[in-house]
Short mmCIF file of C-alpha atoms and ligand atoms in Angstrom, two decimals:
data_model
loop_
_atom_site.label_atom_id
_atom_site.label_comp_id
_atom_site.label_asym_id
_atom_site.label_seq_id
_atom_site.Cartn_x
_atom_site.Cartn_y
_atom_site.Cartn_z
CA UNK A 419 -27.26 -10.84 -6.78
CA UNK A 420 -25.20 -8.65 -8.81
CA UNK A 421 -22.70 -10.22 -11.26
CA UNK A 422 -19.89 -7.76 -9.72
CA UNK A 423 -20.62 -9.53 -6.34
CA UNK A 424 -19.99 -13.21 -7.04
CA UNK A 425 -17.13 -14.97 -5.64
CA UNK A 426 -14.27 -15.95 -7.70
CA UNK A 427 -15.41 -19.51 -7.94
CA UNK A 428 -18.88 -18.39 -8.93
CA UNK A 429 -17.65 -16.36 -11.56
CA UNK A 430 -15.28 -18.88 -12.97
CA UNK A 431 -18.12 -21.41 -13.17
CA UNK A 432 -20.21 -18.89 -15.18
CA UNK A 433 -17.29 -18.62 -17.64
CA UNK A 434 -16.78 -22.32 -17.69
CA UNK A 435 -20.27 -22.98 -18.34
CA UNK A 436 -20.12 -20.38 -21.17
CA UNK A 437 -23.21 -18.56 -19.85
CA UNK A 438 -21.13 -15.40 -19.98
CA UNK A 439 -17.66 -14.49 -21.76
CA UNK A 440 -14.94 -13.16 -19.84
CA UNK A 441 -15.30 -9.67 -21.85
CA UNK A 442 -18.77 -9.58 -20.71
CA UNK A 443 -18.05 -10.33 -17.24
CA UNK A 444 -14.97 -7.78 -17.30
CA UNK A 445 -17.37 -5.21 -18.81
CA UNK A 446 -19.84 -5.64 -15.71
CA UNK A 447 -16.85 -4.95 -13.31
CA UNK A 448 -15.63 -1.82 -15.28
CA UNK A 449 -19.10 -0.54 -15.22
CA UNK A 450 -19.35 -1.06 -11.54
CA UNK A 451 -16.04 0.78 -11.12
CA UNK A 452 -17.30 3.53 -13.22
CA UNK A 453 -20.43 3.74 -10.89
CA UNK A 454 -18.79 3.87 -7.48
CA UNK A 455 -15.17 4.87 -7.96
CA UNK A 456 -16.05 8.49 -7.55
CA UNK A 457 -17.26 7.72 -3.96
CA UNK A 458 -14.75 4.95 -3.01
CA UNK A 459 -11.40 6.20 -4.74
CA UNK A 460 -10.02 2.59 -4.35
CA UNK A 461 -7.83 2.79 -7.41
CA UNK A 462 -4.67 4.81 -8.68
CA UNK A 463 -4.92 3.48 -12.10
CA UNK A 464 -7.88 1.79 -13.92
CA UNK A 465 -6.77 -0.35 -16.83
CA UNK A 466 -9.80 -0.90 -19.14
CA UNK A 467 -8.11 -1.36 -22.26
CA UNK A 468 -5.53 -3.92 -21.05
CA UNK A 469 -8.42 -5.65 -18.92
CA UNK A 470 -10.60 -6.04 -22.05
CA UNK A 471 -7.33 -7.43 -23.92
CA UNK A 472 -6.76 -9.94 -21.37
CA UNK A 473 -10.52 -10.88 -21.19
CA UNK A 474 -10.37 -11.70 -24.82
CA UNK A 475 -7.26 -13.88 -24.50
CA UNK A 476 -8.95 -15.64 -21.49
CA UNK A 477 -12.18 -16.03 -23.75
CA UNK A 478 -9.72 -17.94 -26.18
CA UNK A 479 -8.51 -20.07 -23.55
CA UNK A 480 -11.82 -20.81 -22.33
CA UNK A 481 -12.93 -21.82 -25.63
CA UNK A 482 -9.82 -24.35 -26.09
CA UNK A 483 -10.83 -25.71 -22.74
CA UNK A 484 -7.33 -24.58 -21.47
CA UNK A 485 -8.48 -22.45 -18.62
CA UNK A 486 -7.89 -22.61 -14.76
CA UNK A 487 -9.99 -21.38 -11.95
CA UNK A 488 -8.76 -17.72 -12.17
CA UNK A 489 -8.74 -17.36 -15.96
CA UNK A 490 -10.72 -14.59 -17.12
CA UNK A 491 -11.95 -13.29 -13.73
CA UNK A 492 -11.12 -9.69 -12.85
CA UNK A 493 -8.72 -8.98 -10.29
CA UNK A 494 -6.86 -5.76 -8.78
CA UNK A 495 -3.13 -5.37 -7.86
CA UNK A 496 -1.92 -3.19 -5.04
CA UNK A 497 0.19 -0.50 -6.51
CA UNK A 498 3.29 -1.45 -4.52
CA UNK A 499 3.62 -4.62 -6.89
CA UNK A 500 5.35 -4.00 -10.16
CA UNK A 501 3.49 -4.48 -13.46
CA UNK A 502 5.27 -4.37 -16.63
CA UNK A 503 4.25 -1.21 -18.65
CA UNK A 504 1.64 -0.20 -16.02
CA UNK A 505 2.40 2.66 -13.89
CA UNK A 506 3.36 1.62 -10.43
CA UNK A 507 3.23 4.47 -7.91
CA UNK A 508 3.19 2.96 -4.44
CA UNK A 509 0.93 6.03 -3.95
CA UNK A 510 3.76 8.23 -3.94
CA UNK A 511 4.95 11.55 -5.74
CA UNK A 512 8.45 9.82 -6.03
CA UNK A 513 7.07 7.03 -8.49
CA UNK A 514 4.08 8.69 -9.85
CA UNK A 515 5.53 8.23 -13.28
CA UNK A 516 7.31 5.05 -12.75
CA UNK A 517 6.73 2.10 -15.38
CA UNK A 518 8.13 -0.98 -14.24
CA UNK A 519 10.38 -2.80 -16.99
CA UNK A 520 9.26 -6.18 -15.38
CA UNK A 521 6.37 -7.94 -13.79
CA UNK A 522 6.53 -9.17 -10.00
CA UNK A 523 6.69 -12.82 -9.56
CA UNK A 524 3.00 -12.97 -8.22
CA UNK A 525 2.08 -11.11 -11.44
CA UNK A 526 3.78 -13.48 -13.56
CA UNK A 527 2.10 -16.32 -11.93
CA UNK A 528 -1.49 -14.68 -12.24
CA UNK A 529 -0.90 -13.67 -15.78
CA UNK A 530 0.07 -17.28 -16.55
CA UNK A 531 -3.23 -18.35 -14.91
CA UNK A 532 -5.25 -16.10 -17.12
CA UNK A 533 -5.99 -12.75 -15.01
CA UNK A 534 -7.79 -9.90 -16.00
CA UNK A 535 -6.07 -6.90 -14.27
CA UNK A 536 -8.56 -4.11 -14.00
CA UNK A 537 -6.14 -1.88 -12.37
CA UNK A 538 -3.71 -0.96 -9.49
CA UNK A 539 -5.06 -0.02 -6.07
CA UNK A 540 -4.58 2.94 -3.74
CA UNK A 541 -2.46 2.73 -0.71
CA UNK A 542 -0.64 4.48 2.10
CA UNK A 543 2.59 5.87 0.49
CA UNK A 544 5.07 3.06 0.39
CA UNK A 545 2.79 1.05 2.51
CA UNK A 546 3.55 2.92 5.47
CA UNK A 547 -0.02 3.70 7.40
CA UNK A 548 -3.12 1.96 8.52
CA UNK A 549 -5.86 4.30 6.78
CA UNK A 550 -4.82 4.93 3.23
CA UNK A 551 -4.82 8.45 4.32
CA UNK A 552 -0.99 8.58 3.63
CA UNK A 553 -1.49 8.25 -0.17
CA UNK A 554 0.08 11.24 -1.95
CA UNK A 555 -3.13 11.12 -4.27
CA UNK A 556 -6.24 10.89 -2.37
CA UNK A 557 -7.56 8.93 0.64
CA UNK A 558 -9.71 5.77 -0.10
CA UNK A 559 -13.07 5.69 1.63
CA UNK A 560 -14.63 2.74 3.42
CA UNK A 561 -17.60 1.55 1.27
CA UNK A 562 -19.40 0.83 4.57
CA UNK A 563 -19.31 4.41 5.70
CA UNK A 564 -17.81 7.01 3.37
CA UNK A 565 -16.93 9.13 6.18
CA UNK A 566 -14.56 6.57 7.38
CA UNK A 567 -11.10 4.70 6.47
CA UNK A 568 -10.95 1.61 4.74
CA UNK A 569 -7.89 0.60 6.83
CA UNK A 570 -4.43 0.61 5.32
CA UNK A 571 -2.12 0.08 3.95
CA UNK A 572 -3.96 -2.06 1.32
CA UNK A 573 -7.14 0.00 1.89
CA UNK A 574 -7.73 0.25 -1.86
CA UNK A 575 -7.65 -3.39 -2.43
CA UNK A 576 -10.05 -4.18 0.60
CA UNK A 577 -12.46 -1.38 -0.58
CA UNK A 578 -12.43 -2.48 -4.13
CA UNK A 579 -13.33 -6.02 -3.21
CA UNK A 580 -16.32 -5.26 -0.84
CA UNK A 581 -17.56 -2.56 -3.18
CA UNK A 582 -17.73 -5.06 -6.22
CA UNK A 583 -14.83 -3.51 -8.25
CA UNK A 584 -12.96 -6.67 -8.66
CA UNK A 585 -13.29 -10.22 -7.58
CA UNK A 586 -10.17 -10.52 -5.82
CA UNK A 587 -7.22 -8.38 -4.87
CA UNK A 588 -3.73 -8.71 -3.90
CA UNK A 589 -2.30 -6.58 -0.88
CA UNK A 590 0.99 -6.66 0.93
CA UNK A 591 1.28 -6.94 4.62
CA UNK A 592 4.36 -5.69 6.78
CA UNK A 593 2.59 -5.16 10.10
CA UNK A 594 -1.14 -5.74 9.29
CA UNK A 595 -1.84 -3.95 5.82
CA UNK A 596 -3.69 -6.95 4.41
CA UNK A 597 -5.46 -8.13 7.61
CA UNK A 598 -6.53 -4.68 9.24
CA UNK A 599 -8.09 -3.32 6.07
CA UNK A 600 -9.76 -6.56 5.37
CA UNK A 601 -11.15 -6.47 8.88
CA UNK A 602 -12.35 -2.90 8.49
CA UNK A 603 -14.06 -3.80 4.85
CA UNK A 604 -15.78 -7.22 5.68
CA UNK A 605 -13.23 -8.97 3.67
CA UNK A 606 -11.17 -12.17 3.97
CA UNK A 607 -7.45 -11.46 3.99
CA UNK A 608 -4.39 -13.53 4.48
CA UNK A 609 -0.61 -12.71 5.01
CA UNK A 610 1.20 -15.74 4.30
CA UNK A 611 4.21 -17.20 6.21
CA UNK A 612 7.38 -15.21 5.52
CA UNK A 613 8.78 -17.01 2.59
CA UNK A 614 5.56 -18.60 1.18
CA UNK A 615 5.20 -16.05 -1.55
CA UNK A 616 7.91 -14.56 -3.42
CA UNK A 617 8.67 -10.93 -2.83
CA UNK A 618 10.35 -10.43 -6.24
CA UNK A 619 8.79 -7.34 -7.76
CA UNK A 620 7.35 -6.07 -4.63
CA UNK A 621 8.58 -2.55 -3.90
CA UNK A 622 10.41 -3.09 -0.52
CA UNK A 623 9.43 -1.36 2.75
CA UNK A 624 10.69 -3.66 5.31
CA UNK A 625 12.26 -6.61 3.80
CA UNK A 626 12.35 -8.95 6.77
CA UNK A 627 8.67 -8.40 7.23
CA UNK A 628 6.70 -7.88 3.94
CA UNK A 629 4.63 -10.69 2.63
CA UNK A 630 2.01 -10.44 -0.44
CA UNK A 631 -1.12 -12.10 0.18
CA UNK A 632 -4.88 -12.32 -1.29
CA UNK A 633 -7.75 -10.29 -0.28
CA UNK A 634 -11.21 -11.77 -1.48
CA UNK A 635 -14.85 -12.34 -0.49
CA UNK A 636 -14.70 -15.63 1.19
CA UNK A 637 -12.07 -18.02 2.51
CA UNK A 638 -12.25 -20.59 -0.39
CA UNK A 639 -11.49 -17.80 -2.92
CA UNK A 640 -8.30 -17.02 -0.62
CA UNK A 641 -7.24 -20.55 -0.86
CA UNK A 642 -7.53 -20.32 -4.49
CA UNK A 643 -5.59 -17.34 -5.12
CA UNK A 644 -3.10 -18.26 -2.56
CA UNK A 645 -2.30 -21.53 -4.50
CA UNK A 646 -1.75 -19.30 -7.48
CA UNK A 647 0.65 -17.00 -6.11
CA UNK A 648 2.76 -19.42 -3.71
CA UNK A 649 5.74 -21.18 -4.18
CA UNK A 650 9.62 -20.85 -4.58
CA UNK A 651 11.25 -18.27 -6.66
CA UNK A 652 14.95 -18.32 -7.07
CA UNK A 653 14.87 -14.59 -7.42
CA UNK A 654 13.72 -14.22 -3.98
CA UNK A 655 16.50 -15.68 -1.64
CA UNK A 656 14.00 -15.70 1.24
CA UNK A 657 11.35 -17.65 -0.67
CA UNK A 658 11.04 -21.17 0.56
CA UNK A 659 11.57 -24.20 -1.59
CA UNK A 660 8.53 -26.22 -0.21
CA UNK A 661 5.70 -27.71 -2.28
CA UNK A 662 2.60 -25.58 -2.46
CA UNK A 663 -0.38 -27.77 -1.22
CA UNK A 664 -3.79 -27.71 -2.75
CA UNK A 665 -5.24 -25.23 -0.37
CA UNK A 666 -8.92 -25.88 -1.66
CA UNK A 667 -8.39 -29.52 -0.48
CA UNK A 668 -7.69 -28.60 3.10
CA UNK A 669 -11.23 -27.14 3.54
CA UNK A 670 -13.59 -29.01 5.63
CA UNK A 671 -17.01 -27.97 7.27
CA UNK A 672 -15.94 -28.77 10.84
CA UNK A 673 -13.20 -28.27 13.42
CA UNK A 674 -12.95 -31.41 15.14
CA UNK A 675 -9.62 -32.29 16.76
CA UNK A 676 -8.40 -28.74 16.51
CA UNK A 677 -7.02 -26.89 19.54
CA UNK A 678 -7.71 -23.07 19.35
CA UNK A 679 -5.93 -20.71 21.83
CA UNK A 680 -7.11 -17.27 22.88
CA UNK A 681 -4.02 -15.24 24.01
CA UNK A 682 -5.22 -12.98 26.67
CA UNK A 683 -2.71 -10.19 25.72
CA UNK A 684 -4.61 -9.59 22.65
CA UNK A 685 -7.69 -8.37 24.53
CA UNK A 686 -6.04 -5.06 25.03
CA UNK A 687 -6.92 -2.19 26.91
CA UNK A 688 -8.76 0.23 24.79
CA UNK A 689 -10.51 -2.31 22.73
CA UNK A 690 -14.00 -1.30 21.95
CA UNK A 691 -16.54 -3.35 23.75
CA UNK A 692 -18.84 -4.11 20.66
CA UNK A 693 -15.72 -5.52 19.02
CA UNK A 694 -14.77 -7.60 21.96
CA UNK A 695 -18.53 -8.80 22.00
CA UNK A 696 -18.54 -9.92 18.25
CA UNK A 697 -15.22 -11.68 18.88
CA UNK A 698 -16.52 -13.80 21.99
CA UNK A 699 -19.59 -14.70 19.82
CA UNK A 700 -17.44 -15.79 16.85
CA UNK A 701 -15.11 -17.85 19.40
CA UNK A 702 -18.26 -19.50 20.76
CA UNK A 703 -19.51 -20.37 17.14
CA UNK A 704 -15.83 -21.91 16.69
CA UNK A 705 -16.14 -24.17 19.69
CA UNK A 706 -19.75 -25.17 18.36
CA UNK A 707 -17.91 -26.33 15.29
CA UNK A 708 -15.89 -28.87 17.26
CA UNK A 709 -12.87 -26.94 18.20
CA UNK A 710 -11.44 -27.11 21.65
CA UNK A 711 -10.89 -23.55 22.87
CA UNK A 712 -8.11 -22.78 25.46
CA UNK A 713 -8.60 -19.31 27.32
CA UNK A 714 -5.61 -19.72 29.22
CA UNK A 715 -3.07 -18.90 26.71
CA UNK A 716 -0.65 -16.22 27.31
CA UNK A 717 2.29 -14.21 25.24
CA UNK A 718 3.72 -11.91 27.85
CA UNK A 719 5.95 -10.27 25.29
CA UNK A 720 2.93 -9.00 23.07
CA UNK A 721 3.07 -5.52 24.53
CA UNK A 722 6.86 -4.89 23.34
CA UNK A 723 5.86 -5.95 19.71
CA UNK A 724 4.80 -2.58 18.51
CA UNK A 725 7.91 -1.01 19.99
CA UNK A 726 10.11 -3.76 18.30
CA UNK A 727 8.17 -3.20 15.04
CA UNK A 728 8.70 0.76 14.95
CA UNK A 729 12.41 0.08 15.22
CA UNK A 730 12.89 -2.79 12.93
CA UNK A 731 10.34 -1.61 10.17
CA UNK A 732 11.87 2.14 9.91
CA UNK A 733 15.46 0.77 9.98
CA UNK A 734 14.86 -1.47 7.07
CA UNK A 735 12.74 1.27 5.48
CA UNK A 736 15.66 3.81 5.76
CA UNK A 737 17.93 1.60 3.91
CA UNK A 738 15.51 0.43 1.36
CA UNK A 739 14.26 3.90 0.50
CA UNK A 740 17.86 5.11 0.01
CA UNK A 741 17.48 4.17 -3.72
CA UNK A 742 15.14 7.11 -4.46
CA UNK A 743 17.72 9.48 -4.97
CA UNK A 744 16.37 11.45 -8.00
CA UNK A 745 18.89 9.32 -10.50
CA UNK A 746 17.94 5.70 -10.65
CA UNK A 747 13.92 5.86 -10.12
CA UNK A 748 11.04 8.23 -10.55
CA UNK A 749 10.81 11.87 -9.56
CA UNK A 750 14.07 13.96 -9.81
CA UNK A 751 14.38 17.70 -8.95
CA UNK A 752 16.00 19.02 -12.05
CA UNK A 753 16.80 22.74 -11.13
CA UNK A 754 19.24 22.04 -8.56
CA UNK A 755 22.58 23.79 -8.46
CA UNK A 756 24.57 20.68 -7.19
CA UNK A 757 24.31 16.90 -6.82
CA UNK A 758 23.44 17.15 -3.06
CA UNK A 759 21.07 19.70 -3.61
CA UNK A 760 19.23 17.59 -6.31
CA UNK A 761 19.05 14.60 -4.02
CA UNK A 762 17.82 16.69 -1.16
CA UNK A 763 15.19 18.46 -3.35
CA UNK A 764 14.14 15.02 -4.64
CA UNK A 765 13.52 13.64 -1.11
CA UNK A 766 11.99 16.59 0.09
CA UNK A 767 9.40 16.82 -2.43
CA UNK A 768 9.12 13.04 -3.61
CA UNK A 769 8.15 11.77 -0.17
CA UNK A 770 5.34 12.54 2.01
CA UNK A 771 5.37 13.37 5.83
CA UNK A 772 4.99 9.67 7.18
CA UNK A 773 7.74 8.24 4.88
CA UNK A 774 10.01 11.01 6.03
CA UNK A 775 9.17 10.27 9.62
CA UNK A 776 10.13 6.54 9.09
CA UNK A 777 13.33 7.35 7.46
CA UNK A 778 14.26 9.49 10.15
CA UNK A 779 13.33 7.16 12.85
CA UNK A 780 15.30 4.29 11.19
CA UNK A 781 18.31 6.20 10.36
CA UNK A 782 18.37 7.33 14.17
CA UNK A 783 17.96 3.81 15.20
CA UNK A 784 20.68 2.48 12.93
CA UNK A 785 23.41 5.18 13.61
CA UNK A 786 26.59 4.69 15.63
CA UNK A 787 26.09 4.88 19.16
CA UNK A 788 22.49 4.20 18.98
CA UNK A 789 22.53 0.89 16.95
CA UNK A 790 23.02 -1.29 19.94
CA UNK A 791 20.49 0.25 22.32
CA UNK A 792 17.77 0.35 19.50
CA UNK A 793 18.22 -1.86 16.70
CA UNK A 794 20.16 -4.73 18.23
CA UNK A 795 17.96 -4.82 21.21
CA UNK A 796 14.89 -4.91 18.95
CA UNK A 797 16.14 -7.92 17.49
CA UNK A 798 16.81 -9.71 20.40
CA UNK A 799 13.21 -9.14 21.64
CA UNK A 800 11.98 -10.17 18.11
CA UNK A 801 13.80 -13.53 18.93
CA UNK A 802 11.84 -13.77 22.33
CA UNK A 803 8.68 -12.96 20.69
CA UNK A 804 9.11 -15.84 18.08
CA UNK A 805 10.29 -18.29 20.82
CA UNK A 806 6.97 -17.52 22.69
CA UNK A 807 4.79 -18.21 19.75
CA UNK A 808 6.89 -21.41 19.34
CA UNK A 809 6.13 -22.68 22.50
CA UNK A 810 2.46 -21.67 22.36
CA UNK A 811 2.01 -23.79 19.18
CA UNK A 812 3.13 -26.87 21.07
CA UNK A 813 -0.17 -26.83 22.78
CA UNK A 814 -2.48 -25.00 20.14
CA UNK A 815 -3.13 -25.60 16.45
CA UNK A 816 -4.10 -21.74 15.88
CA UNK A 817 -4.56 -18.81 17.93
CA UNK A 818 -7.70 -16.50 17.58
CA UNK A 819 -7.53 -12.84 18.25
CA UNK A 820 -9.12 -9.48 17.08
CA UNK A 821 -7.74 -8.17 14.05
CA UNK A 822 -8.13 -4.57 15.40
CA UNK A 823 -9.04 -3.38 18.59
CA UNK A 824 -11.69 -0.61 17.05
CA UNK A 825 -14.07 -0.44 14.38
CA UNK A 826 -12.95 1.64 11.27
CA UNK A 827 -12.27 5.32 12.41
CA UNK A 828 -13.26 8.52 10.79
CA UNK A 829 -11.27 10.04 8.14
CA UNK A 830 -9.01 12.59 9.74
CA UNK A 831 -9.42 11.20 13.29
CA UNK A 832 -5.81 9.92 13.76
CA UNK A 833 -3.86 11.50 10.96
CA UNK A 834 -2.15 14.14 13.34
CA UNK A 835 -1.54 11.56 16.06
CA UNK A 836 0.78 8.86 14.53
CA UNK A 837 1.18 7.04 17.85
CA UNK A 838 -2.62 6.49 17.84
CA UNK A 839 -2.57 5.31 14.21
CA UNK A 840 0.36 3.04 15.26
CA UNK A 841 -1.76 1.43 17.79
CA UNK A 842 -4.51 0.30 15.49
CA UNK A 843 -2.09 -2.57 14.38
CA UNK A 844 -1.19 -3.90 18.02
CA UNK A 845 -2.88 -7.27 16.93
CA UNK A 846 -1.36 -7.90 13.58
CA UNK A 847 2.30 -6.71 14.04
CA UNK A 848 3.57 -9.62 16.32
CA UNK A 849 2.61 -11.98 13.45
CA UNK A 850 5.14 -10.18 11.00
CA UNK A 851 7.51 -9.89 13.63
CA UNK A 852 7.50 -13.87 14.18
CA UNK A 853 7.08 -14.53 10.36
CA UNK A 854 3.76 -16.39 10.94
CA UNK A 855 0.77 -16.66 8.52
CA UNK A 856 -2.29 -14.74 9.62
CA UNK A 857 -5.77 -14.45 8.29
CA UNK A 858 -8.56 -12.08 9.04
CA UNK A 859 -12.20 -13.09 8.38
CA UNK A 860 -15.49 -11.10 8.78
CA UNK A 861 -16.83 -11.89 12.19
CA UNK A 862 -19.65 -9.56 12.54
CA UNK A 863 -20.78 -5.90 13.00
CA UNK A 864 -20.22 -3.32 15.74
CA UNK A 865 -22.37 -0.09 15.26
CA UNK A 866 -22.98 -1.30 11.91
CA UNK A 867 -19.33 -1.66 10.73
CA UNK A 868 -17.54 -4.69 9.94
CA UNK A 869 -15.40 -6.54 12.69
CA UNK A 870 -12.42 -8.65 11.89
CA UNK A 871 -11.24 -12.04 13.62
CA UNK A 872 -7.68 -12.89 13.21
CA UNK A 873 -6.40 -16.35 12.96
CA UNK A 874 -2.76 -17.09 13.55
CA UNK A 875 -0.90 -20.30 12.64
CA UNK A 876 2.46 -22.21 12.64
CA UNK A 877 4.91 -21.43 9.98
CA UNK A 878 3.64 -22.88 6.69
CA UNK A 879 0.33 -24.06 8.14
CA UNK A 880 -1.72 -21.75 6.05
CA UNK A 881 -4.03 -24.72 5.49
CA UNK A 882 -5.07 -24.85 9.30
CA UNK A 883 -5.97 -20.91 9.01
CA UNK A 884 -8.04 -21.73 5.95
CA UNK A 885 -9.69 -24.86 7.58
CA UNK A 886 -10.89 -22.80 10.49
CA UNK A 887 -11.96 -19.73 8.45
CA UNK A 888 -13.88 -21.98 5.93
CA UNK A 889 -15.62 -23.91 8.74
CA UNK A 890 -16.70 -20.50 10.23
CA UNK A 891 -18.03 -19.14 6.90
CA UNK A 892 -20.11 -22.36 6.25
CA UNK A 893 -21.79 -21.61 9.61
CA UNK A 894 -21.96 -17.81 9.48
CA UNK A 895 -23.21 -15.32 6.58
CA UNK A 896 -21.27 -12.32 7.67
CA UNK A 897 -18.70 -12.60 4.71
CA UNK A 898 -21.68 -12.39 2.39
CA UNK A 899 -22.71 -8.85 3.39
CA UNK A 900 -22.30 -5.97 0.95
CA UNK A 901 -22.05 -2.42 1.56
CA UNK A 902 -25.12 -0.14 0.57
CA UNK A 903 -23.31 1.91 -1.99
N1 LIG B 1730 0.28 0.02 9.50
C1 LIG B 1730 1.72 -0.53 9.64
C2 LIG B 1730 2.70 0.45 9.20
O1 LIG B 1730 2.47 1.61 9.11
C3 LIG B 1730 1.72 -1.71 8.71
C4 LIG B 1730 1.76 -1.35 7.36
C5 LIG B 1730 1.94 -2.51 6.53
O2 LIG B 1730 1.67 -3.64 6.94
N2 LIG B 1730 2.59 -2.35 5.26
O3 LIG B 1730 3.93 0.35 9.21
#
């Protein structure tokens, strides 16, 4: 196996045993980036100097026996997460030159754990999209088939993890942006419960839905990275003051005593047959591992989730993105005649078409006369969706669904049809609406391309998801496959 294909735990073990230094490990990853990045385009910024400097510091800690499981292991941060002194663009012209003066809470925590950051990953502009084609710079390609999308919006993070360009990555997930690209790239990705991880320093898209989470090569690595970034932070009023469990401790190789529900509404019309077949095989495997599987679960409001999301998320986005006025942050149109003209031109040239579409949708839904009919009604349906999940979790410990109804689609296939693009998130969006934890793990291949299985749990029951995923990965080897790059 190649050095750059190891799991975080394997890499950490090599460092701990002093078989290799972090500088050597980091060089191997930087070489890999150099070798494949032309084809994959997973990065907005590669930070080799910073990475090697952090690796030298990590080697110091390792020598002093002052190292944790992430110390000296190269990771990658989605470019929507602020990194002090390292350009944070959100893949937007608006922030092309933006240098954050501070680190996001998750970056502070990873730095304290001894992170080596190899760069910032490409994404859909401001995390709006499902294919990474909305990046203002260039699309990222799926390492499993370079003509296809890696999913989005955390497409750069997912592609880099599967391509060996980092050992782990952070993504953000507002409606599926960690899980859907994880599914498309044969990666494990977890969106934590709303409030589990601090959003301080995450550039806001839809504040009531956004969460940061890990993207890794297996479930145990996800447990490890989640443990490092989770926990209360007074700077994010929605982060919850609950203790962080030892997530690695929760992992067990069987599923005895667990009740898993299969909500029938998730096997949607338009779901591709080979995706469904892969899922059914995976569910049989879970049963084989000792879980009780309930096929009678129903979540009837599921079909409304997409509509609710496309009112609430754009509404919040239209408010959050008002700050890009050419004065406070980033790009500024300088040759305007008046203040209003400057603001107009800044937003006209700084934002791409999808971001503008969301701002218009949100502004419309919030405007006087439409607020009650759209925004308020969406909030009410949101409550119903949440209550339905609560009821189902009385009888099930976790729910199993596909992550997406299709295999990764071709670049360009859906760019001119926003509705088709929005539909790729039907299975992931309800989870954000209800604030629940959800994880996607590799569950097989269809036509040679990865298929993801989603595991949904009760609020703050990340341990249950990790347990299900871990047991499945002990019995299968889909997650160990790497793309032929
Ligand atoms: N694809 C969804 C959207 O475009 C979700 C994006 C996300 O989770 N950030 O809004």
